Amino acid sequence: MRPAACLMLALLLLGGCSDETRPPDDGPPPLGSVSVITKDSEIRLPLDYFSPHPRDADDIVRAEEYRARECMRGFGLTYPIRPQKQASYPGVVHPGLFGLIDPGLVKHGYGPVLAPDGWDEPTTPVQSRPPSAVEDAVWTGKLTEYEGDKVPQGGCLAEGRRKLGGTADLYWPKNELQAEAVKLAEKDPRTADVTRSWSACMKDAGYAYASPGDAASDARWLVPGPPSPAEVSAAAADVGCKTQVNYAGMRTAILTAYERRLVRLHKARLTTHKLELTKRLRHAEELISRVDVDAL
């Protein structure tokens, strides 16, 4: 099946083919099935389909920046920062989206989790030295001309993207629409209902918090060092109550409903972006198969 046909099938499964000119739906969208969720790795959302896998994103960025460094070389310049491919990729797409939900992480309290499943930061780009002002200006397009030669629109970085078949940020418009869905879901009365249920459970356990955010941001936990026994106890009660009321499952179902609505309303933008991502990845894979994109 061709990529375009596959994409249209995916759009039908995600929420139909409504036109972008259709006015927004009124009222909270109906929920589909509500899964029981107790781990961040179990959270998947409709708009995730419109972002590349981190492995593919790495390949695209490395290939684009290889082409961008070729552009720089045409001006007799280099660029001293280059991306690195990660050694492994996380199975967690939305870490911490609904706060602490995994019983296995309670021992960390509310501090940052640097776990083997990929909660840690992505690989840092290699930087031999800071770029000079001129290098940065040609790379980003702050200069329109350098030593009599015209700089490509948007600089060599944008030129590298164009040579791989794209111009947009890899995660646009997914991130924009996902942020909109989160805002809508926060205002949904069903979100308030499940939060009240969680708060009532916490009260029974001896904690007076109106929301999970209040529990996580308690000033007693915002100190350096390992979590105190009191913090671990609060985290255990928090996760236990979330499990009891299926907090993450309900929140995921609500957010999924709004994302499906946005997929319907923005079908054209999302289709165009997904097809561009497919083309960029194909070109990146072809380039990587022929040259060492990390060598230039």
mmCIF file of C-alpha atoms in Angstrom:
data_model
loop_
_atom_site.group_PDB
_atom_site.id
_atom_site.type_symbol
_atom_site.label_atom_id
_atom_site.label_comp_id
_atom_site.label_asym_id
_atom_site.label_seq_id
_atom_site.Cartn_x
_atom_site.Cartn_y
_atom_site.Cartn_z
ATOM 1 C CA MET A 1 0.000 0.000 0.000
ATOM 2 C CA ARG A 2 1.332 3.463 -0.859
ATOM 3 C CA PRO A 3 2.285 5.831 1.991
ATOM 4 C CA ALA A 4 -0.571 8.212 1.144
ATOM 5 C CA ALA A 5 -3.117 5.388 1.204
ATOM 6 C CA CYS A 6 -1.716 4.077 4.497
ATOM 7 C CA LEU A 7 -1.977 7.555 5.964
ATOM 8 C CA MET A 8 -5.605 7.996 4.928
ATOM 9 C CA LEU A 9 -6.451 4.627 6.490
ATOM 10 C CA ALA A 10 -4.737 5.718 9.702
ATOM 11 C CA LEU A 11 -6.685 8.978 9.695
ATOM 12 C CA LEU A 12 -9.940 7.073 9.332
ATOM 13 C CA LEU A 13 -9.014 4.913 12.323
ATOM 14 C CA LEU A 14 -7.948 7.945 14.358
ATOM 15 C CA GLY A 15 -11.063 9.959 13.820
ATOM 16 C CA GLY A 16 -12.500 10.143 10.360
ATOM 17 C CA CYS A 17 -12.034 12.628 7.548
ATOM 18 C CA SER A 18 -13.821 15.792 8.566
ATOM 19 C CA ASP A 19 -12.855 18.988 6.777
ATOM 20 C CA GLU A 20 -10.729 21.614 8.535
ATOM 21 C CA THR A 21 -13.381 24.252 7.813
ATOM 22 C CA ARG A 22 -15.871 22.425 9.995
ATOM 23 C CA PRO A 23 -16.658 24.456 13.144
ATOM 24 C CA PRO A 24 -15.343 22.989 16.411
ATOM 25 C CA ASP A 25 -17.558 20.444 18.146
ATOM 26 C CA ASP A 26 -19.489 21.693 21.156
ATOM 27 C CA GLY A 27 -19.354 19.978 24.510
ATOM 28 C CA PRO A 28 -17.067 17.286 25.872
ATOM 29 C CA PRO A 29 -16.388 14.524 23.335
ATOM 30 C CA PRO A 30 -17.596 11.017 24.161
ATOM 31 C CA LEU A 31 -15.036 8.649 25.630
ATOM 32 C CA GLY A 32 -14.033 5.371 24.103
ATOM 33 C CA SER A 33 -12.834 2.491 26.222
ATOM 34 C CA VAL A 34 -11.020 3.435 29.422
ATOM 35 C CA SER A 35 -7.923 1.308 29.962
ATOM 36 C CA VAL A 36 -6.320 0.628 33.309
ATOM 37 C CA ILE A 37 -2.967 2.457 33.232
ATOM 38 C CA THR A 38 -0.311 2.240 35.938
ATOM 39 C CA LYS A 39 2.868 2.900 33.917
ATOM 40 C CA ASP A 40 3.931 5.776 31.693
ATOM 41 C CA SER A 41 4.972 3.280 29.015
ATOM 42 C CA GLU A 42 1.286 2.320 28.623
ATOM 43 C CA ILE A 43 0.227 5.825 27.550
ATOM 44 C CA ARG A 44 -0.276 6.221 23.810
ATOM 45 C CA LEU A 45 -2.211 9.074 22.201
ATOM 46 C CA PRO A 46 -3.622 9.631 18.689
ATOM 47 C CA LEU A 47 -1.338 12.547 17.812
ATOM 48 C CA ASP A 48 1.742 10.420 18.538
ATOM 49 C CA TYR A 49 1.258 8.964 15.058
ATOM 50 C CA PHE A 50 2.198 12.322 13.558
ATOM 51 C CA SER A 51 5.656 12.509 15.129
ATOM 52 C CA PRO A 52 8.655 10.407 14.086
ATOM 53 C CA HIS A 53 9.992 7.690 16.315
ATOM 54 C CA PRO A 54 13.077 9.033 18.142
ATOM 55 C CA ARG A 55 15.256 6.660 16.089
ATOM 56 C CA ASP A 56 13.845 8.076 12.837
ATOM 57 C CA ALA A 57 14.122 11.636 14.129
ATOM 58 C CA ASP A 58 17.805 11.031 14.874
ATOM 59 C CA ASP A 59 18.389 9.776 11.325
ATOM 60 C CA ILE A 60 16.568 12.726 9.775
ATOM 61 C CA VAL A 61 18.424 15.315 11.866
ATOM 62 C CA ARG A 62 21.825 13.714 11.271
ATOM 63 C CA ALA A 63 21.223 13.559 7.518
ATOM 64 C CA GLU A 64 19.864 17.108 7.338
ATOM 65 C CA GLU A 65 22.776 18.509 9.267
ATOM 66 C CA TYR A 66 25.211 16.603 7.064
ATOM 67 C CA ARG A 67 23.716 18.427 4.083
ATOM 68 C CA ALA A 68 23.853 21.654 6.083
ATOM 69 C CA ARG A 69 27.568 21.143 6.780
ATOM 70 C CA GLU A 70 28.094 20.583 3.041
ATOM 71 C CA CYS A 71 26.469 23.983 2.544
ATOM 72 C CA MET A 72 28.799 25.521 5.133
ATOM 73 C CA ARG A 73 31.812 24.010 3.406
ATOM 74 C CA GLY A 74 30.734 25.798 0.231
ATOM 75 C CA PHE A 75 31.368 29.057 2.096
ATOM 76 C CA GLY A 76 34.703 27.823 3.408
ATOM 77 C CA LEU A 77 33.200 27.425 6.895
ATOM 78 C CA THR A 78 32.564 24.607 9.313
ATOM 79 C CA TYR A 79 29.980 24.119 12.039
ATOM 80 C CA PRO A 80 31.426 22.717 15.270
ATOM 81 C CA ILE A 81 28.249 21.148 16.673
ATOM 82 C CA ARG A 82 26.802 17.921 15.356
ATOM 83 C CA PRO A 83 23.990 15.653 16.567
ATOM 84 C CA GLN A 84 24.617 12.164 17.884
ATOM 85 C CA LYS A 85 22.575 9.055 17.406
ATOM 86 C CA GLN A 86 21.354 7.710 20.731
ATOM 87 C CA ALA A 87 22.644 4.357 21.899
ATOM 88 C CA SER A 88 19.104 3.252 22.809
ATOM 89 C CA TYR A 89 15.603 4.628 22.643
ATOM 90 C CA PRO A 90 12.964 4.907 25.371
ATOM 91 C CA GLY A 91 9.758 2.964 25.492
ATOM 92 C CA VAL A 92 8.173 5.877 27.355
ATOM 93 C CA VAL A 93 6.549 8.425 25.040
ATOM 94 C CA HIS A 94 4.904 10.613 27.696
ATOM 95 C CA PRO A 95 6.996 10.443 30.884
ATOM 96 C CA GLY A 96 5.303 12.079 33.836
ATOM 97 C CA LEU A 97 2.276 13.229 31.843
ATOM 98 C CA PHE A 98 -0.044 12.582 34.795
ATOM 99 C CA GLY A 99 2.545 12.773 37.524
ATOM 100 C CA LEU A 100 3.814 9.741 39.380
ATOM 101 C CA ILE A 101 1.705 6.694 38.485
ATOM 102 C CA ASP A 102 4.095 3.722 38.522
ATOM 103 C CA PRO A 103 4.317 1.790 41.829
ATOM 104 C CA GLY A 104 7.820 0.740 40.830
ATOM 105 C CA LEU A 105 9.025 4.355 40.931
ATOM 106 C CA VAL A 106 7.612 5.285 44.338
ATOM 107 C CA LYS A 107 11.026 4.750 45.948
ATOM 108 C CA HIS A 108 12.297 7.798 44.030
ATOM 109 C CA GLY A 109 9.643 10.025 45.572
ATOM 110 C CA TYR A 110 8.882 13.062 43.431
ATOM 111 C CA GLY A 111 12.434 13.630 42.232
ATOM 112 C CA PRO A 112 13.651 13.179 38.651
ATOM 113 C CA VAL A 113 13.899 9.600 37.482
ATOM 114 C CA LEU A 114 16.967 8.540 35.506
ATOM 115 C CA ALA A 115 15.916 5.022 34.648
ATOM 116 C CA PRO A 116 16.959 2.465 31.986
ATOM 117 C CA ASP A 117 13.595 2.861 30.233
ATOM 118 C CA GLY A 118 14.626 6.243 28.892
ATOM 119 C CA TRP A 119 13.487 8.920 31.286
ATOM 120 C CA ASP A 120 16.945 10.443 31.121
ATOM 121 C CA GLU A 121 17.928 13.176 28.690
ATOM 122 C CA PRO A 122 18.719 12.409 25.017
ATOM 123 C CA THR A 123 22.328 12.173 23.908
ATOM 124 C CA THR A 124 24.060 15.558 23.965
ATOM 125 C CA PRO A 125 25.336 16.810 20.583
ATOM 126 C CA VAL A 126 29.096 16.774 20.074
ATOM 127 C CA GLN A 127 30.570 20.279 20.304
ATOM 128 C CA SER A 128 34.284 20.743 19.654
ATOM 129 C CA ARG A 129 34.067 24.488 20.351
ATOM 130 C CA PRO A 130 31.419 27.231 20.325
ATOM 131 C CA PRO A 131 30.528 28.415 16.812
ATOM 132 C CA SER A 132 31.870 31.797 15.797
ATOM 133 C CA ALA A 133 29.471 34.654 15.158
ATOM 134 C CA VAL A 134 29.949 34.239 11.398
ATOM 135 C CA GLU A 135 29.436 30.465 11.503
ATOM 136 C CA ASP A 136 26.267 30.892 13.516
ATOM 137 C CA ALA A 137 24.980 33.620 11.171
ATOM 138 C CA VAL A 138 25.496 31.528 8.026
ATOM 139 C CA TRP A 139 24.125 28.400 9.726
ATOM 140 C CA THR A 140 20.916 30.132 10.845
ATOM 141 C CA GLY A 141 20.492 32.650 8.022
ATOM 142 C CA LYS A 142 21.139 35.785 10.058
ATOM 143 C CA LEU A 143 23.407 36.778 7.169
ATOM 144 C CA THR A 144 21.925 36.909 3.684
ATOM 145 C CA GLU A 145 25.345 37.144 2.024
ATOM 146 C CA TYR A 146 28.852 36.034 2.943
ATOM 147 C CA GLU A 147 31.964 37.214 1.082
ATOM 148 C CA GLY A 148 29.920 37.965 -2.004
ATOM 149 C CA ASP A 149 28.005 34.682 -2.039
ATOM 150 C CA LYS A 150 24.311 34.525 -1.264
ATOM 151 C CA VAL A 151 23.375 32.590 1.861
ATOM 152 C CA PRO A 152 20.350 30.282 1.339
ATOM 153 C CA GLN A 153 17.113 31.498 2.853
ATOM 154 C CA GLY A 154 17.068 30.445 6.490
ATOM 155 C CA GLY A 155 20.773 29.626 6.358
ATOM 156 C CA CYS A 156 22.577 26.372 5.744
ATOM 157 C CA LEU A 157 20.494 24.537 8.336
ATOM 158 C CA ALA A 158 17.292 25.329 6.444
ATOM 159 C CA GLU A 159 19.030 24.399 3.195
ATOM 160 C CA GLY A 160 19.964 21.022 4.652
ATOM 161 C CA ARG A 161 16.343 20.438 5.576
ATOM 162 C CA ARG A 162 15.144 21.388 2.104
ATOM 163 C CA LYS A 163 17.595 18.953 0.511
ATOM 164 C CA LEU A 164 16.029 16.165 2.576
ATOM 165 C CA GLY A 165 12.563 17.199 1.391
ATOM 166 C CA GLY A 166 11.212 19.229 4.288
ATOM 167 C CA THR A 167 11.045 22.600 5.956
ATOM 168 C CA ALA A 168 8.888 22.167 9.062
ATOM 169 C CA ASP A 169 9.927 21.200 12.563
ATOM 170 C CA LEU A 170 9.752 17.428 12.981
ATOM 171 C CA TYR A 171 7.197 17.714 15.775
ATOM 172 C CA TRP A 172 4.938 20.369 14.267
ATOM 173 C CA PRO A 173 1.934 20.488 14.194
ATOM 174 C CA LYS A 174 1.658 17.556 16.616
ATOM 175 C CA ASN A 175 3.080 19.444 19.607
ATOM 176 C CA GLU A 176 0.888 22.476 18.942
ATOM 177 C CA LEU A 177 -2.276 20.401 18.717
ATOM 178 C CA GLN A 178 -1.318 18.204 21.647
ATOM 179 C CA ALA A 179 -0.899 21.303 23.819
ATOM 180 C CA GLU A 180 -4.361 22.440 22.731
ATOM 181 C CA ALA A 181 -5.817 19.028 23.584
ATOM 182 C CA VAL A 182 -4.231 19.153 27.048
ATOM 183 C CA LYS A 183 -5.809 22.570 27.732
ATOM 184 C CA LEU A 184 -9.223 21.329 26.637
ATOM 185 C CA ALA A 185 -8.914 18.124 28.663
ATOM 186 C CA GLU A 186 -7.943 20.079 31.782
ATOM 187 C CA LYS A 187 -11.258 21.954 31.569
ATOM 188 C CA ASP A 188 -13.320 18.816 30.999
ATOM 189 C CA PRO A 189 -15.687 18.103 33.927
ATOM 190 C CA ARG A 190 -14.636 14.452 33.892
ATOM 191 C CA THR A 191 -11.084 15.534 34.690
ATOM 192 C CA ALA A 192 -12.398 17.421 37.709
ATOM 193 C CA ASP A 193 -14.422 14.366 38.753
ATOM 194 C CA VAL A 194 -11.500 11.933 38.732
ATOM 195 C CA THR A 195 -9.279 14.499 40.482
ATOM 196 C CA ARG A 196 -11.872 14.892 43.247
ATOM 197 C CA SER A 197 -12.002 11.125 43.611
ATOM 198 C CA TRP A 198 -8.220 11.007 43.931
ATOM 199 C CA SER A 199 -8.270 13.848 46.482
ATOM 200 C CA ALA A 200 -10.914 12.064 48.580
ATOM 201 C CA CYS A 201 -8.812 8.899 48.567
ATOM 202 C CA MET A 202 -5.768 10.902 49.672
ATOM 203 C CA LYS A 203 -7.781 12.491 52.469
ATOM 204 C CA ASP A 204 -8.680 9.032 53.742
ATOM 205 C CA ALA A 205 -4.945 8.250 53.714
ATOM 206 C CA GLY A 206 -4.200 11.360 55.783
ATOM 207 C CA TYR A 207 -3.141 13.810 53.065
ATOM 208 C CA ALA A 208 -4.930 17.064 52.202
ATOM 209 C CA TYR A 209 -4.115 17.689 48.547
ATOM 210 C CA ALA A 210 -6.589 19.017 45.989
ATOM 211 C CA SER A 211 -4.673 17.625 43.014
ATOM 212 C CA PRO A 212 -1.689 15.412 42.178
ATOM 213 C CA GLY A 213 0.207 18.547 41.196
ATOM 214 C CA ASP A 214 -0.194 19.878 44.726
ATOM 215 C CA ALA A 215 1.215 16.655 46.144
ATOM 216 C CA ALA A 216 4.225 16.639 43.829
ATOM 217 C CA SER A 217 5.042 20.313 44.471
ATOM 218 C CA ASP A 218 4.822 20.170 48.274
ATOM 219 C CA ALA A 219 7.633 22.412 49.526
ATOM 220 C CA ARG A 220 8.849 19.630 51.819
ATOM 221 C CA TRP A 221 9.962 17.604 48.797
ATOM 222 C CA LEU A 222 11.706 20.478 46.996
ATOM 223 C CA VAL A 223 15.063 20.002 48.688
ATOM 224 C CA PRO A 224 18.301 18.489 47.357
ATOM 225 C CA GLY A 225 19.221 14.926 48.166
ATOM 226 C CA PRO A 226 17.421 11.593 48.237
ATOM 227 C CA PRO A 227 13.722 11.509 49.120
ATOM 228 C CA SER A 228 12.812 11.492 52.787
ATOM 229 C CA PRO A 229 10.691 8.678 54.281
ATOM 230 C CA ALA A 230 7.808 11.181 54.486
ATOM 231 C CA GLU A 231 8.104 11.936 50.766
ATOM 232 C CA VAL A 232 8.203 8.255 49.844
ATOM 233 C CA SER A 233 5.126 7.639 52.021
ATOM 234 C CA ALA A 234 3.238 10.484 50.337
ATOM 235 C CA ALA A 235 4.273 9.221 46.900
ATOM 236 C CA ALA A 236 3.076 5.722 47.802
ATOM 237 C CA ALA A 237 -0.318 7.076 48.881
ATOM 238 C CA ASP A 238 -0.489 9.213 45.733
ATOM 239 C CA VAL A 239 0.190 6.252 43.417
ATOM 240 C CA GLY A 240 -2.120 3.995 45.413
ATOM 241 C CA CYS A 241 -4.993 6.467 45.064
ATOM 242 C CA LYS A 242 -4.311 6.966 41.369
ATOM 243 C CA THR A 243 -4.495 3.219 40.917
ATOM 244 C CA GLN A 244 -7.691 2.998 42.982
ATOM 245 C CA VAL A 245 -9.555 5.577 40.875
ATOM 246 C CA ASN A 246 -7.728 4.689 37.619
ATOM 247 C CA TYR A 247 -6.579 8.287 37.401
ATOM 248 C CA ALA A 248 -4.147 7.821 34.516
ATOM 249 C CA GLY A 249 -6.567 5.625 32.595
ATOM 250 C CA MET A 250 -9.370 8.174 32.818
ATOM 251 C CA ARG A 251 -7.086 11.120 32.043
ATOM 252 C CA THR A 252 -5.698 9.263 29.016
ATOM 253 C CA ALA A 253 -9.200 8.471 27.745
ATOM 254 C CA ILE A 254 -10.248 12.118 28.080
ATOM 255 C CA LEU A 255 -7.136 13.394 26.337
ATOM 256 C CA THR A 256 -7.537 10.774 23.612
ATOM 257 C CA ALA A 257 -11.075 12.001 22.917
ATOM 258 C CA TYR A 258 -9.889 15.578 22.416
ATOM 259 C CA GLU A 259 -6.948 14.518 20.274
ATOM 260 C CA ARG A 260 -9.260 12.495 18.037
ATOM 261 C CA ARG A 261 -11.428 15.579 17.614
ATOM 262 C CA LEU A 262 -8.392 17.670 16.661
ATOM 263 C CA VAL A 263 -7.237 15.018 14.197
ATOM 264 C CA ARG A 264 -10.599 15.320 12.455
ATOM 265 C CA LEU A 265 -10.474 19.117 12.400
ATOM 266 C CA HIS A 266 -6.871 19.364 11.170
ATOM 267 C CA LYS A 267 -6.774 16.427 8.781
ATOM 268 C CA ALA A 268 -5.160 18.369 5.914
ATOM 269 C CA ARG A 269 -2.302 19.811 7.997
ATOM 270 C CA LEU A 270 -1.566 16.499 9.650
ATOM 271 C CA THR A 271 -1.685 14.571 6.373
ATOM 272 C CA THR A 272 0.740 16.980 4.710
ATOM 273 C CA HIS A 273 3.115 16.830 7.652
ATOM 274 C CA LYS A 274 3.072 13.037 7.900
ATOM 275 C CA LEU A 275 3.767 12.642 4.197
ATOM 276 C CA GLU A 276 6.660 15.101 4.469
ATOM 277 C CA LEU A 277 8.088 13.148 7.403
ATOM 278 C CA THR A 278 7.886 9.949 5.372
ATOM 279 C CA LYS A 279 9.764 11.569 2.486
ATOM 280 C CA ARG A 280 12.427 13.062 4.756
ATOM 281 C CA LEU A 281 13.043 9.723 6.449
ATOM 282 C CA ARG A 282 13.324 7.913 3.121
ATOM 283 C CA HIS A 283 15.883 10.448 1.860
ATOM 284 C CA ALA A 284 17.771 10.306 5.161
ATOM 285 C CA GLU A 285 17.982 6.507 5.053
ATOM 286 C CA GLU A 286 19.228 6.624 1.460
ATOM 287 C CA LEU A 287 21.931 9.142 2.398
ATOM 288 C CA ILE A 288 23.013 7.248 5.524
ATOM 289 C CA SER A 289 23.344 4.048 3.465
ATOM 290 C CA ARG A 290 25.847 5.794 1.157
ATOM 291 C CA VAL A 291 27.932 8.101 3.343
ATOM 292 C CA ASP A 292 29.078 8.521 6.913
ATOM 293 C CA VAL A 293 26.858 11.444 7.892
ATOM 294 C CA ASP A 294 28.819 11.939 11.114
ATOM 295 C CA ALA A 295 32.160 12.356 9.350
ATOM 296 C CA LEU A 296 31.874 15.743 7.605
#
